[in-house]
Every structure is written in C-alpha cells, then in structure tokens.
Tab-separated table of C-alpha atoms in Angstrom:
chain	number	residue	atom	x	y	z
A	1199	MET	CA	13.201	2.513	16.388
A	1200	SER	CA	10.264	0.740	14.701
A	1201	VAL	CA	9.489	-2.980	15.112
A	1202	TRP	CA	6.664	-4.823	13.322
A	1203	PRO	CA	5.961	-8.477	12.823
A	1204	ALA	CA	6.772	-10.054	9.517
A	1205	TRP	CA	5.471	-13.611	9.975
A	1206	GLU	CA	5.254	-16.467	12.555
A	1207	VAL	CA	5.644	-20.182	12.292
A	1208	ARG	CA	3.983	-22.396	15.034
A	1209	GLU	CA	5.131	-25.982	15.575
A	1210	HIS	CA	3.431	-27.932	18.392
A	1211	GLU	CA	3.651	-25.624	21.388
A	1212	SER	CA	6.412	-23.305	20.265
A	1213	ALA	CA	6.582	-20.477	17.832
A	1214	THR	CA	9.207	-18.761	15.838
A	1215	SER	CA	8.584	-15.147	14.832
A	1216	TRP	CA	10.247	-12.818	12.404
A	1217	PHE	CA	10.295	-9.151	12.926
A	1218	ASN	CA	11.200	-6.170	10.734
A	1219	VAL	CA	13.204	-3.598	12.756
A	1220	ARG	CA	14.185	-0.160	11.558
A	1221	LEU	CA	16.651	2.033	13.408
A	1222	GLY	CA	16.949	5.657	12.467
A	1223	PHE	CA	19.632	7.952	13.614
A	1224	ALA	CA	19.785	11.727	13.991
A	1225	ASP	CA	22.379	12.005	11.211
A	1226	GLY	CA	20.019	10.394	8.757
A	1227	ALA	CA	21.607	6.982	8.842
A	1228	ARG	CA	19.219	4.023	8.682
A	1229	ILE	CA	19.520	0.270	9.569
A	1230	ASP	CA	16.885	-2.342	8.526
A	1231	VAL	CA	17.088	-5.814	10.124
A	1232	LEU	CA	15.156	-8.991	9.845
A	1233	ALA	CA	15.303	-10.468	13.354
A	1234	VAL	CA	14.173	-14.034	14.278
A	1235	VAL	CA	12.766	-14.629	17.705
A	1236	ASP	CA	12.055	-18.033	19.245
A	1237	GLU	CA	11.829	-19.626	22.693
A	1238	GLU	CA	15.640	-19.569	23.295
A	1239	GLN	CA	17.131	-16.615	21.435
A	1240	VAL	CA	17.088	-13.720	19.022
A	1241	SER	CA	18.974	-14.082	15.729
A	1242	ILE	CA	19.681	-11.607	12.915
A	1243	GLU	CA	18.794	-12.934	9.529
A	1244	ASP	CA	19.467	-9.924	7.416
A	1245	VAL	CA	20.933	-6.393	7.772
A	1246	ARG	CA	20.815	-3.538	5.356
A	1247	ALA	CA	22.303	-0.104	6.252
A	1248	ARG	CA	22.695	3.291	4.674
A	1249	PRO	CA	25.504	4.257	4.871
A	1250	PRO	CA	27.173	0.887	5.317
A	1251	LEU	CA	28.059	-0.104	8.909
A	1252	SER	CA	31.597	-0.012	9.971
A	1253	LEU	CA	32.925	-3.056	11.784
A	1254	ASP	CA	32.537	-1.224	15.070
A	1255	ASP	CA	28.931	-0.393	14.359
A	1256	LEU	CA	28.312	-3.998	13.316
A	1257	THR	CA	29.515	-5.221	16.657
A	1258	LEU	CA	27.193	-2.741	18.415
A	1259	LEU	CA	24.098	-3.802	16.421
A	1260	PRO	CA	23.062	-6.441	18.974
A	1261	GLU	CA	23.197	-3.897	21.778
A	1262	TRP	CA	21.157	-1.393	19.825
A	1263	LEU	CA	18.368	-4.071	19.034
A	1264	GLU	CA	18.233	-6.160	22.158
A	1265	GLY	CA	16.247	-3.972	24.514
A	1266	PRO	CA	13.669	-2.493	22.106
A	1267	LEU	CA	13.201	-5.778	20.341
A	1268	PHE	CA	12.574	-7.675	23.473
A	1269	GLU	CA	10.200	-5.029	24.593
A	1270	ALA	CA	8.300	-5.039	21.369
A	1271	CYS	CA	7.935	-8.793	21.021
A	1272	CYS	CA	8.581	-10.437	24.300
A	1273	ALA	CA	7.996	-8.118	27.258
A	1274	GLY	CA	6.032	-10.022	29.824
A	1275	ALA	CA	5.949	-13.107	27.744
A	1276	ASP	CA	6.828	-16.394	29.432
A	1277	GLY	CA	10.062	-17.988	28.442
A	1278	PRO	CA	10.662	-21.697	28.125
A	1279	SER	CA	11.026	-22.227	31.838
A	1280	GLY	CA	7.647	-20.551	32.577
A	1281	LYS	CA	9.429	-17.504	34.108
A	1282	PRO	CA	8.940	-14.048	32.543
A	1283	ARG	CA	11.503	-13.227	29.902
A	1284	ARG	CA	13.972	-10.550	30.891
A	1285	THR	CA	13.866	-7.183	29.260
A	1286	ALA	CA	17.263	-5.686	28.471
A	1287	PRO	CA	18.143	-2.196	29.591
A	1288	ALA	CA	18.229	0.551	27.051
A	1289	ARG	CA	21.596	0.677	25.217
A	1290	ARG	CA	23.598	3.443	23.502
A	1291	ALA	CA	23.148	4.391	19.895
A	1292	ARG	CA	25.465	5.865	17.405
A	1293	PRO	CA	26.730	9.127	18.849
A	1294	ALA	CA	25.139	12.320	17.561
A	1295	TRP	CA	27.661	14.337	15.602
A	1296	PRO	CA	27.208	17.955	14.697
A	1297	HIS	CA	26.938	18.963	11.107
A	1298	GLY	CA	28.770	21.715	9.223
A	1299	THR	CA	31.458	23.829	10.721
A	1300	GLU	CA	31.169	22.497	14.281
A	1301	GLY	CA	31.431	18.961	13.062
A	1302	TRP	CA	34.438	19.585	10.836
A	1303	ARG	CA	36.248	21.352	13.771
A	1304	LEU	CA	35.612	18.316	15.994
A	1305	VAL	CA	36.802	15.986	13.164
A	1306	ALA	CA	40.067	18.027	12.954
A	1307	GLU	CA	40.571	17.857	16.781
A	1308	GLU	CA	40.141	14.000	16.741
A	1309	TYR	CA	42.409	13.781	13.803
A	1310	ARG	CA	45.218	15.862	15.243
A	1311	ALA	CA	44.979	14.160	18.696
A	1312	ALA	CA	45.316	10.755	17.065
A	1313	GLN	CA	48.378	11.962	15.107
A	1314	ARG	CA	49.916	13.377	18.345
A	1315	ASP	CA	49.297	10.040	20.020
A	1316	GLY	CA	50.743	8.043	17.174
A	1317	LEU	CA	47.442	6.436	16.345
A	1318	ASP	CA	45.636	6.119	13.023
A	1319	PRO	CA	43.721	9.379	12.563
A	1320	VAL	CA	41.101	7.998	10.220
A	1321	LEU	CA	40.290	5.229	12.786
A	1322	ALA	CA	40.108	7.800	15.497
A	1323	VAL	CA	37.565	9.894	13.423
A	1324	MET	CA	35.573	6.569	12.693
A	1325	GLY	CA	35.463	5.885	16.399
A	1326	ALA	CA	34.464	9.382	17.373
A	1327	THR	CA	31.753	9.852	14.743
A	1328	GLY	CA	30.486	6.237	14.471
A	1329	HIS	CA	30.646	6.506	10.732
A	1330	SER	CA	32.123	4.155	8.226
A	1331	ARG	CA	35.684	4.685	6.917
A	1332	ARG	CA	34.342	6.210	3.610
A	1333	ARG	CA	32.073	8.662	5.443
A	1334	SER	CA	34.895	9.475	7.841
A	1335	LEU	CA	37.351	10.250	4.918
A	1336	GLY	CA	34.671	12.591	3.552
A	1337	LEU	CA	34.453	14.376	6.853
A	1338	ILE	CA	38.198	14.737	7.035
A	1339	ALA	CA	38.318	16.061	3.476
A	1340	ALA	CA	35.486	18.632	4.359
A	1341	ALA	CA	37.539	19.572	7.445
A	1342	ARG	CA	40.552	20.220	5.115
A	1343	ASP	CA	38.403	22.287	2.795
A	1344	ALA	CA	37.174	24.359	5.623
A	1345	GLY	CA	40.769	25.111	6.750
A	1346	PHE	CA	40.764	23.071	9.972
A	1347	LEU	CA	43.433	20.599	8.634
A	1348	PRO	CA	46.290	21.433	6.355
A	1349	SER	CA	46.258	20.163	2.773
A	1350	ARG	CA	47.460	16.608	2.334
A	1351	HIS	CA	50.022	17.960	-0.107
A	1352	ALA	CA	51.562	20.550	2.209
A	1353	ARG	CA	55.132	20.146	3.130
A	1354	ARG	CA	55.790	19.051	6.699
C-alpha cells in the first residue's frame, strides 16, 4: 500500500488533509482512494478500483485502509484531546487466489460445495476469491473449460 499527501487546508488551529492511497493486490487488482483526514475522523472521498469492487469488498475497504492510513499520516500525532491518536491493528486484505489450473480446481470445489449446501454457487465463489461477480463468472467458465465442472448445457 502506498500513501502520499495530496493537499492540506489549515483553519485556525485545525487542519484537514487529503491523501492519495493505492492498494495493490497479488492478483493484479488495484484500488485508488482519496481519503480525507481531520481531527475527528477519516473519510473516503473517491474510490476507483480495477476490477470493480464487489459489495463485500466495498464493506472491507475501511478495514484495509484504516491501519496503514493512520500509520502514514497520524501515528504519534496528538488527537483533539491532546492524547496520542490510536493506531489501528493490521487488517486482512483480499485473499490470495492461485492462478491457472489450481485456481480453477478450487473454484470448482467452492461451486460444488455451495450447490450441495443449497447456496448460490456464484456468491460462494465470489466470497472465496474476493472477486467481483463478473470476474467470478469468468473463473467458473474457465473451470468448466478446464473440465473441473460440467457444461452448463449438460443434462442432469
């Protein structure tokens, strides 16, 4: 993760700072965020992600940002009460998912387990891989092409 200051506005004795944040993941995914830090809180002003974030990923975004962002811009700085700001513990990131044959085999296992349990198999793959619906559907199709899942048109 990279954090660098964008700009700062000072008013009286307080300051509001904007930071550019870039998160890179092992699978090549990238998230760019414009975060606003003031005396009271951290806010997200803009998010851009490639591939697009799933709703589950979007809910995890604050956890991914909190610790490193506080460390980069606020570690040791005094908060409004004069006490040192807390630094958040490190949080989990998107799970690493193997590429190629091993990844397709794992996708097929998740897919079949969800079917067996009466759950939505696409949502199960999304949850396991941390990818968007579109990317998960692509992984499922690749697992089918590799022979790990039967064709969608096969008779049951």
